[in-house]
């Protein structure tokens, strides 16, 4: 696969200290929901991130803690290995999670069928990704995982995708499938494009566990960051994006992506002659807005903003405020870093500025 693969000994040595993996949230500017059905979507990374702290453990256990939802679970590594042996036949990043695999994971974790609470879905996603990745690349060592986030859940900002990207990067690294790009003395580092592609593939499988039929755009933004065009799995970075500040309003009314996507699909099946032209129009709007965004840096005319704000999308309030020092297009994706200090009350890393970027890693 052309990846930088570490040996078991190197994989253990590379994270003898606490590490933090982080990934940004996202906002879809144009193409929401239609992207699930193959239409174009334009999305950008936010300067709000999810952080996963990875700590080696000598207890022969793997534990996961999400204090934001009051959740902590732990399992003996021999039990996880035994479970993997029973259901690992079809684990692969190219294959979707099967109903049988998810049923076995629910039974193992004591999760009722149809349970949709955040902690239940987070548990299923972790177990699936842990067992699937270790089945292909080697056993997951004993470790403690702590996840905190600046992203509100159920707000459409890609909180589950950021979680899945962090999990994929951390698990692939400790299993030796990808390198630990951090060097001593570096505060943060990022993976190669090939490694990011692998991270994104596994993060998408985690999103499938949580949402059933996601488009893949959320995990793509969490992995690569920046601004991108997404259509039917094809990711195209937008190279020339103007500096824009995006106004987001959190209604604090949670929504389930899985339920919303299913509702759109139901309407399409029930009213195809009405809904299909709507989807085509949404795709055309996304394309036109891409053209406008890419033209703006060379010709920053105020005439561009009505196109983005109202003429093409009269049903939406303006999400754009021109001229911001924090451009959405500059936000990086997943990254890794050494930990200086972790403040659970604020769910952020202290002592380091939030570097805008894609998936990356930090050091302690």
CSV table of C-alpha atoms in Angstrom, one decimal:
chain,number,residue,atom,x,y,z
A,1,UNK,CA,0.0,0.0,0.0
A,2,UNK,CA,3.0,2.3,0.0
A,3,UNK,CA,2.6,3.3,3.6
A,4,UNK,CA,5.3,4.0,6.2
A,5,UNK,CA,4.8,0.9,8.4
A,6,UNK,CA,6.6,0.7,11.8
A,7,UNK,CA,7.6,-2.6,13.4
A,8,UNK,CA,6.0,-3.6,16.7
A,9,UNK,CA,9.0,-2.4,18.7
A,10,UNK,CA,9.1,0.9,16.8
A,11,UNK,CA,5.3,1.4,17.3
A,12,UNK,CA,5.7,0.9,21.0
A,13,UNK,CA,8.6,3.3,21.3
A,14,UNK,CA,7.0,6.0,19.3
A,15,UNK,CA,4.4,6.7,21.9
A,16,UNK,CA,6.1,6.0,25.2
A,17,UNK,CA,4.9,9.4,26.2
A,18,UNK,CA,1.3,10.7,26.1
A,19,UNK,CA,0.2,11.9,22.7
A,20,UNK,CA,-2.8,13.8,21.5
A,21,UNK,CA,-4.4,13.4,18.1
A,22,UNK,CA,-6.8,16.1,17.1
A,23,UNK,CA,-9.2,16.7,14.1
A,24,UNK,CA,-11.4,19.7,13.2
A,25,UNK,CA,-15.1,19.9,12.8
A,26,UNK,CA,-16.7,21.0,9.6
A,27,UNK,CA,-19.5,23.1,8.1
A,28,UNK,CA,-21.1,22.3,4.8
A,29,UNK,CA,-21.6,25.6,2.9
A,30,UNK,CA,-23.6,24.2,0.1
A,31,UNK,CA,-25.0,20.7,-0.7
A,32,UNK,CA,-26.2,19.5,2.7
A,33,UNK,CA,-28.1,16.2,2.4
A,34,UNK,CA,-27.9,16.2,-1.4
A,35,UNK,CA,-24.2,15.1,-1.0
A,36,UNK,CA,-25.4,11.8,0.4
A,37,UNK,CA,-27.1,11.2,-3.0
A,38,UNK,CA,-24.1,12.0,-5.1
A,39,UNK,CA,-24.5,15.7,-5.6
A,40,UNK,CA,-21.7,18.3,-5.1
A,41,UNK,CA,-21.0,19.7,-1.6
A,42,UNK,CA,-18.7,22.5,-0.6
A,43,UNK,CA,-17.4,22.1,3.0
A,44,UNK,CA,-14.8,23.8,5.2
A,45,UNK,CA,-13.0,22.9,8.4
A,46,UNK,CA,-13.7,24.8,11.6
A,47,UNK,CA,-11.3,26.2,14.2
A,48,UNK,CA,-13.1,23.9,16.7
A,49,UNK,CA,-11.5,20.5,17.3
A,50,UNK,CA,-11.9,17.1,18.9
A,51,UNK,CA,-8.8,15.9,21.0
A,52,UNK,CA,-7.9,12.3,21.7
A,53,UNK,CA,-5.2,11.7,24.4
A,54,UNK,CA,-3.4,8.4,24.0
A,55,UNK,CA,-1.7,7.1,27.1
A,56,UNK,CA,0.2,3.8,27.4
A,57,UNK,CA,-1.0,1.4,30.1
A,58,UNK,CA,0.6,-1.6,31.7
A,59,UNK,CA,-2.7,-3.1,33.0
A,60,UNK,CA,-3.6,-5.4,30.0
A,61,UNK,CA,-6.7,-3.3,29.4
A,62,UNK,CA,-8.0,-0.8,26.8
A,63,UNK,CA,-10.1,2.0,28.2
A,64,UNK,CA,-12.0,4.8,26.6
A,65,UNK,CA,-13.3,7.9,28.4
A,66,UNK,CA,-15.6,10.6,27.0
A,67,UNK,CA,-16.2,13.0,30.0
A,68,UNK,CA,-18.3,15.2,27.8
A,69,UNK,CA,-21.1,12.6,27.8
A,70,UNK,CA,-20.2,11.0,31.2
A,71,UNK,CA,-18.9,7.8,29.6
A,72,UNK,CA,-16.1,5.5,30.4
A,73,UNK,CA,-15.6,1.8,29.4
A,74,UNK,CA,-12.7,-0.6,29.6
A,75,UNK,CA,-12.0,-4.1,28.4
A,76,UNK,CA,-9.3,-6.7,28.9
A,77,UNK,CA,-7.2,-7.1,25.8
A,78,UNK,CA,-7.6,-10.9,25.8
A,79,UNK,CA,-11.3,-10.5,25.7
A,80,UNK,CA,-11.0,-8.1,22.7
A,81,UNK,CA,-8.7,-10.5,20.9
A,82,UNK,CA,-11.1,-13.4,21.5
A,83,UNK,CA,-14.0,-11.3,20.2
A,84,UNK,CA,-12.0,-10.3,17.1
A,85,UNK,CA,-11.3,-13.9,16.4
A,86,UNK,CA,-15.0,-14.7,16.3
A,87,UNK,CA,-16.0,-11.9,13.9
A,88,UNK,CA,-12.9,-10.8,12.0
A,89,UNK,CA,-13.4,-12.6,8.7
A,90,UNK,CA,-14.6,-9.6,6.8
A,91,UNK,CA,-12.8,-6.7,8.5
A,92,UNK,CA,-11.3,-4.4,5.9
A,93,UNK,CA,-11.3,-0.6,5.2
A,94,UNK,CA,-12.8,-1.4,1.8
A,95,UNK,CA,-15.9,-3.1,3.3
A,96,UNK,CA,-18.8,-1.7,5.2
A,97,UNK,CA,-19.5,-3.0,8.7
A,98,UNK,CA,-22.0,-5.9,8.5
A,99,UNK,CA,-25.1,-6.3,10.5
A,100,UNK,CA,-23.7,-9.5,12.0
A,101,UNK,CA,-20.6,-7.7,13.2
A,102,UNK,CA,-22.5,-4.8,14.7
A,103,UNK,CA,-24.9,-7.2,16.5
A,104,UNK,CA,-22.0,-9.1,17.9
A,105,UNK,CA,-20.4,-5.9,19.2
A,106,UNK,CA,-23.7,-4.8,20.8
A,107,UNK,CA,-24.0,-8.1,22.6
A,108,UNK,CA,-20.4,-7.9,23.8
A,109,UNK,CA,-20.9,-4.3,25.0
A,110,UNK,CA,-24.3,-4.8,26.5
A,111,UNK,CA,-25.9,-2.3,24.1
A,112,UNK,CA,-29.6,-2.8,23.2
A,113,UNK,CA,-30.6,-3.0,19.5
A,114,UNK,CA,-31.5,0.4,18.2
A,115,UNK,CA,-29.8,2.3,21.0
A,116,UNK,CA,-28.9,5.7,19.7
A,117,UNK,CA,-27.4,7.5,22.8
A,118,UNK,CA,-24.1,9.1,22.0
A,119,UNK,CA,-22.2,6.8,24.4
A,120,UNK,CA,-23.7,3.7,22.8
A,121,UNK,CA,-22.7,4.8,19.3
A,122,UNK,CA,-19.2,6.0,20.5
A,123,UNK,CA,-18.7,2.5,22.0
A,124,UNK,CA,-19.8,0.7,18.9
A,125,UNK,CA,-17.5,2.8,16.7
A,126,UNK,CA,-14.5,2.3,18.9
A,127,UNK,CA,-15.0,-1.4,19.2
A,128,UNK,CA,-15.5,-1.9,15.5
A,129,UNK,CA,-12.5,0.2,14.5
A,130,UNK,CA,-10.3,-1.3,17.3
A,131,UNK,CA,-11.0,-4.9,16.2
A,132,UNK,CA,-11.0,-4.2,12.5
A,133,UNK,CA,-7.7,-2.3,12.5
A,134,UNK,CA,-6.0,-4.7,14.8
A,135,UNK,CA,-7.2,-7.7,12.7
A,136,UNK,CA,-5.4,-6.3,9.7
A,137,UNK,CA,-2.3,-4.6,11.2
A,138,UNK,CA,-1.6,-6.3,14.6
A,139,UNK,CA,-2.8,-6.2,18.2
A,140,UNK,CA,-3.8,-3.0,19.9
A,141,UNK,CA,-1.6,-2.5,23.0
A,142,UNK,CA,-2.9,-1.7,26.5
A,143,UNK,CA,-3.8,2.0,26.6
A,144,UNK,CA,-6.0,4.6,28.0
A,145,UNK,CA,-7.9,6.9,25.6
A,146,UNK,CA,-9.5,10.2,26.7
A,147,UNK,CA,-11.6,12.2,24.2
A,148,UNK,CA,-12.7,15.8,24.7
A,149,UNK,CA,-14.2,18.1,22.1
A,150,UNK,CA,-14.9,21.8,21.4
A,151,UNK,CA,-17.7,20.6,19.1
A,152,UNK,CA,-21.3,20.4,20.3
A,153,UNK,CA,-23.0,17.1,19.5
A,154,UNK,CA,-25.9,16.9,17.1
A,155,UNK,CA,-25.3,20.4,15.8
A,156,UNK,CA,-24.2,19.4,12.2
A,157,UNK,CA,-20.6,20.3,12.8
A,158,UNK,CA,-19.1,16.9,12.3
A,159,UNK,CA,-18.4,15.9,15.9
A,160,UNK,CA,-18.8,12.2,15.2
A,161,UNK,CA,-16.5,12.4,12.2
A,162,UNK,CA,-13.8,14.3,14.2
A,163,UNK,CA,-14.1,11.5,16.8
A,164,UNK,CA,-13.8,8.8,14.1
A,165,UNK,CA,-10.8,10.5,12.5
A,166,UNK,CA,-9.0,10.7,15.8
A,167,UNK,CA,-9.8,7.1,16.6
A,168,UNK,CA,-8.6,5.9,13.2
A,169,UNK,CA,-5.3,7.9,13.4
A,170,UNK,CA,-4.6,6.7,16.9
A,171,UNK,CA,-5.4,3.0,16.3
A,172,UNK,CA,-3.5,2.8,13.0
A,173,UNK,CA,-0.5,4.4,14.7
A,174,UNK,CA,-0.3,2.1,17.7
A,175,UNK,CA,-0.8,-0.9,15.5
A,176,UNK,CA,2.1,0.2,13.3
A,177,UNK,CA,0.0,0.8,10.1
A,178,UNK,CA,1.1,4.4,9.9
A,179,UNK,CA,4.1,6.2,11.3
A,180,UNK,CA,4.4,8.5,14.2
A,181,UNK,CA,5.5,11.7,12.4
A,182,UNK,CA,6.5,13.5,15.6
A,183,UNK,CA,10.2,14.3,16.2
A,184,UNK,CA,11.6,15.2,19.5
A,185,UNK,CA,11.3,19.0,20.0
A,186,UNK,CA,8.5,19.4,17.5
A,187,UNK,CA,5.2,20.6,19.0
A,188,UNK,CA,3.0,19.1,16.3
A,189,UNK,CA,3.2,17.1,13.1
A,190,UNK,CA,1.1,15.7,10.3
A,191,UNK,CA,1.0,12.5,8.3
A,192,UNK,CA,1.7,11.9,4.7
A,193,UNK,CA,-1.0,12.0,2.0
A,194,UNK,CA,-1.0,8.2,1.8
A,195,UNK,CA,-1.3,7.9,5.5
A,196,UNK,CA,-4.1,10.4,5.6
A,197,UNK,CA,-5.9,8.5,2.9
A,198,UNK,CA,-5.8,5.4,5.1
A,199,UNK,CA,-7.0,7.3,8.1
A,200,UNK,CA,-9.9,8.7,6.1
A,201,UNK,CA,-10.9,5.3,4.9
A,202,UNK,CA,-11.1,3.9,8.4
A,203,UNK,CA,-12.8,7.0,9.7
A,204,UNK,CA,-15.5,6.6,7.1
A,205,UNK,CA,-16.2,3.0,8.4
A,206,UNK,CA,-16.5,4.5,11.9
A,207,UNK,CA,-19.0,7.0,10.5
A,208,UNK,CA,-21.0,4.2,9.0
A,209,UNK,CA,-21.2,2.5,12.4
A,210,UNK,CA,-22.6,5.7,13.8
A,211,UNK,CA,-24.8,7.1,11.0
A,212,UNK,CA,-25.5,4.1,8.7
A,213,UNK,CA,-25.2,5.8,5.3
A,214,UNK,CA,-23.0,8.9,5.6
A,215,UNK,CA,-21.7,10.8,2.5
A,216,UNK,CA,-18.0,10.7,3.6
A,217,UNK,CA,-17.6,14.5,3.4
A,218,UNK,CA,-17.4,15.0,7.2
A,219,UNK,CA,-14.5,12.6,7.8
A,220,UNK,CA,-12.8,13.9,4.7
A,221,UNK,CA,-12.8,17.5,6.1
A,222,UNK,CA,-11.7,16.2,9.5
A,223,UNK,CA,-8.8,14.3,7.9
A,224,UNK,CA,-7.5,16.9,5.3
A,225,UNK,CA,-8.9,20.2,6.7
A,226,UNK,CA,-9.2,23.3,4.6
A,227,UNK,CA,-11.9,23.8,2.1
A,228,UNK,CA,-12.9,21.1,-0.3
A,229,UNK,CA,-15.4,20.0,-2.9
A,230,UNK,CA,-16.8,16.5,-2.3
A,231,UNK,CA,-18.9,14.4,-4.7
A,232,UNK,CA,-19.5,10.7,-4.6
A,233,UNK,CA,-16.2,10.0,-2.7
A,234,UNK,CA,-14.1,12.2,-4.9
A,235,UNK,CA,-12.3,14.9,-2.8
A,236,UNK,CA,-11.0,18.0,-4.5
A,237,UNK,CA,-9.3,20.7,-2.4
A,238,UNK,CA,-10.3,24.3,-3.2
A,239,UNK,CA,-7.0,26.0,-3.7
A,240,UNK,CA,-8.1,29.6,-3.9
A,241,UNK,CA,-10.6,30.4,-1.2
A,242,UNK,CA,-11.2,33.9,0.0
A,243,UNK,CA,-10.9,35.0,3.6
A,244,UNK,CA,-14.4,34.6,5.0
A,245,UNK,CA,-15.8,34.5,8.5
A,246,UNK,CA,-18.7,32.2,8.9
A,247,UNK,CA,-21.4,32.9,11.3
A,248,UNK,CA,-22.7,29.8,13.1
A,249,UNK,CA,-25.7,29.7,15.4
A,250,UNK,CA,-26.1,26.8,17.8
A,251,UNK,CA,-29.9,26.3,18.4
A,252,UNK,CA,-28.9,23.7,21.1
A,253,UNK,CA,-31.6,21.4,19.6
A,254,UNK,CA,-29.8,18.2,18.8
A,255,UNK,CA,-30.5,16.5,15.5
A,256,UNK,CA,-29.6,13.0,14.4
A,257,UNK,CA,-27.8,12.9,11.1
A,258,UNK,CA,-29.0,9.3,10.6
A,259,UNK,CA,-32.6,10.3,11.0
A,260,UNK,CA,-32.4,13.4,8.8
A,261,UNK,CA,-30.7,11.5,6.0
A,262,UNK,CA,-33.3,8.7,6.2
A,263,UNK,CA,-36.1,11.4,6.0
A,264,UNK,CA,-34.6,12.9,2.8
A,265,UNK,CA,-34.4,9.4,1.3
A,266,UNK,CA,-38.0,8.7,2.2
A,267,UNK,CA,-39.2,11.9,0.5
A,268,UNK,CA,-37.2,11.1,-2.6
A,269,UNK,CA,-38.8,7.7,-2.8
A,270,UNK,CA,-42.3,9.1,-2.2
A,271,UNK,CA,-42.0,12.2,-4.4
A,272,UNK,CA,-39.3,11.5,-7.0
A,273,UNK,CA,-40.6,14.0,-9.6
A,274,UNK,CA,-40.5,16.8,-7.1
A,275,UNK,CA,-37.3,15.9,-5.1
A,276,UNK,CA,-35.0,14.9,-8.0
A,277,UNK,CA,-35.2,18.4,-9.6
A,278,UNK,CA,-34.6,19.9,-6.1
A,279,UNK,CA,-31.4,17.8,-5.7
A,280,UNK,CA,-30.2,18.8,-9.2
A,281,UNK,CA,-30.7,22.4,-8.2
A,282,UNK,CA,-28.8,22.0,-5.0
A,283,UNK,CA,-25.9,20.5,-7.0
A,284,UNK,CA,-26.0,23.4,-9.5
A,285,UNK,CA,-25.9,25.9,-6.6
A,286,UNK,CA,-22.9,24.2,-5.1
A,287,UNK,CA,-21.1,24.3,-8.5
A,288,UNK,CA,-21.9,28.0,-9.1
A,289,UNK,CA,-20.8,28.9,-5.5
A,290,UNK,CA,-17.5,27.1,-6.1
A,291,UNK,CA,-16.9,29.2,-9.2
A,292,UNK,CA,-17.7,32.4,-7.2
A,293,UNK,CA,-15.4,31.4,-4.3
A,294,UNK,CA,-12.5,30.6,-6.5
A,295,UNK,CA,-13.0,33.9,-8.5
A,296,UNK,CA,-13.1,36.1,-5.4
A,297,UNK,CA,-9.4,36.2,-4.5
A,298,UNK,CA,-8.5,37.7,-7.9
A,299,UNK,CA,-11.6,39.9,-8.1
A,300,UNK,CA,-12.8,40.7,-4.6
A,301,UNK,CA,-16.0,42.5,-5.7
A,302,UNK,CA,-18.8,43.0,-3.3
A,303,UNK,CA,-21.1,41.7,-6.0
A,304,UNK,CA,-20.0,38.1,-5.2
A,305,UNK,CA,-21.6,38.1,-1.7
A,306,UNK,CA,-25.2,38.3,-2.8
A,307,UNK,CA,-24.6,35.3,-5.0
A,308,UNK,CA,-23.3,33.3,-2.0
A,309,UNK,CA,-25.8,34.7,0.4
A,310,UNK,CA,-29.2,35.2,-1.2
A,311,UNK,CA,-29.7,35.0,-4.9
A,312,UNK,CA,-29.0,31.3,-5.1
A,313,UNK,CA,-30.1,30.4,-1.6
A,314,UNK,CA,-33.1,32.7,-0.8
A,315,UNK,CA,-34.3,30.4,2.0
A,316,UNK,CA,-31.1,30.9,4.0
A,317,UNK,CA,-29.9,33.8,6.1
A,318,UNK,CA,-26.4,35.0,5.2
A,319,UNK,CA,-23.7,32.8,6.7
A,320,UNK,CA,-20.9,35.0,5.5
A,321,UNK,CA,-19.2,38.0,7.0
A,322,UNK,CA,-16.4,39.3,4.8
A,323,UNK,CA,-12.8,40.0,5.8
A,324,UNK,CA,-11.9,37.8,8.8
A,325,UNK,CA,-8.4,37.1,10.2
A,326,UNK,CA,-9.4,33.4,10.6
A,327,UNK,CA,-10.2,32.0,7.2
A,328,UNK,CA,-12.1,28.7,7.2
A,329,UNK,CA,-10.0,27.5,4.3
A,330,UNK,CA,-6.8,27.7,6.4
A,331,UNK,CA,-8.0,25.1,9.0
A,332,UNK,CA,-5.9,22.0,8.9
A,333,UNK,CA,-7.2,18.4,9.5
A,334,UNK,CA,-6.1,15.7,11.8
A,335,UNK,CA,-2.8,16.2,13.6
A,336,UNK,CA,-0.8,14.8,16.5
A,337,UNK,CA,1.2,16.5,19.3
A,338,UNK,CA,2.9,16.0,22.6
A,339,UNK,CA,0.7,16.9,25.6
A,340,UNK,CA,1.8,19.9,27.7
A,341,UNK,CA,-1.3,20.2,29.9
A,342,UNK,CA,-4.8,18.9,29.6
A,343,UNK,CA,-7.6,20.9,31.1
A,344,UNK,CA,-10.7,18.8,31.1
A,345,UNK,CA,-13.0,21.7,32.2
A,346,UNK,CA,-12.3,23.6,29.0
A,347,UNK,CA,-11.7,20.6,26.8
A,348,UNK,CA,-8.7,22.2,25.1
A,349,UNK,CA,-5.0,21.7,25.2
A,350,UNK,CA,-3.2,24.5,27.0
A,351,UNK,CA,0.3,25.9,26.2
A,352,UNK,CA,-0.1,25.4,22.5
A,353,UNK,CA,-2.0,27.7,20.1
A,354,UNK,CA,-4.6,25.9,18.0
A,355,UNK,CA,-2.8,25.5,14.7
A,356,UNK,CA,-5.2,25.5,11.9
A,357,UNK,CA,-4.8,22.3,9.9
A,358,UNK,CA,-5.7,18.8,9.0
A,359,UNK,CA,-5.2,15.6,11.0
A,360,UNK,CA,-2.1,15.9,13.2
A,361,UNK,CA,-0.4,14.7,16.4
A,362,UNK,CA,1.2,16.4,19.4
A,363,UNK,CA,3.7,15.3,22.1
A,364,UNK,CA,3.8,15.5,25.9
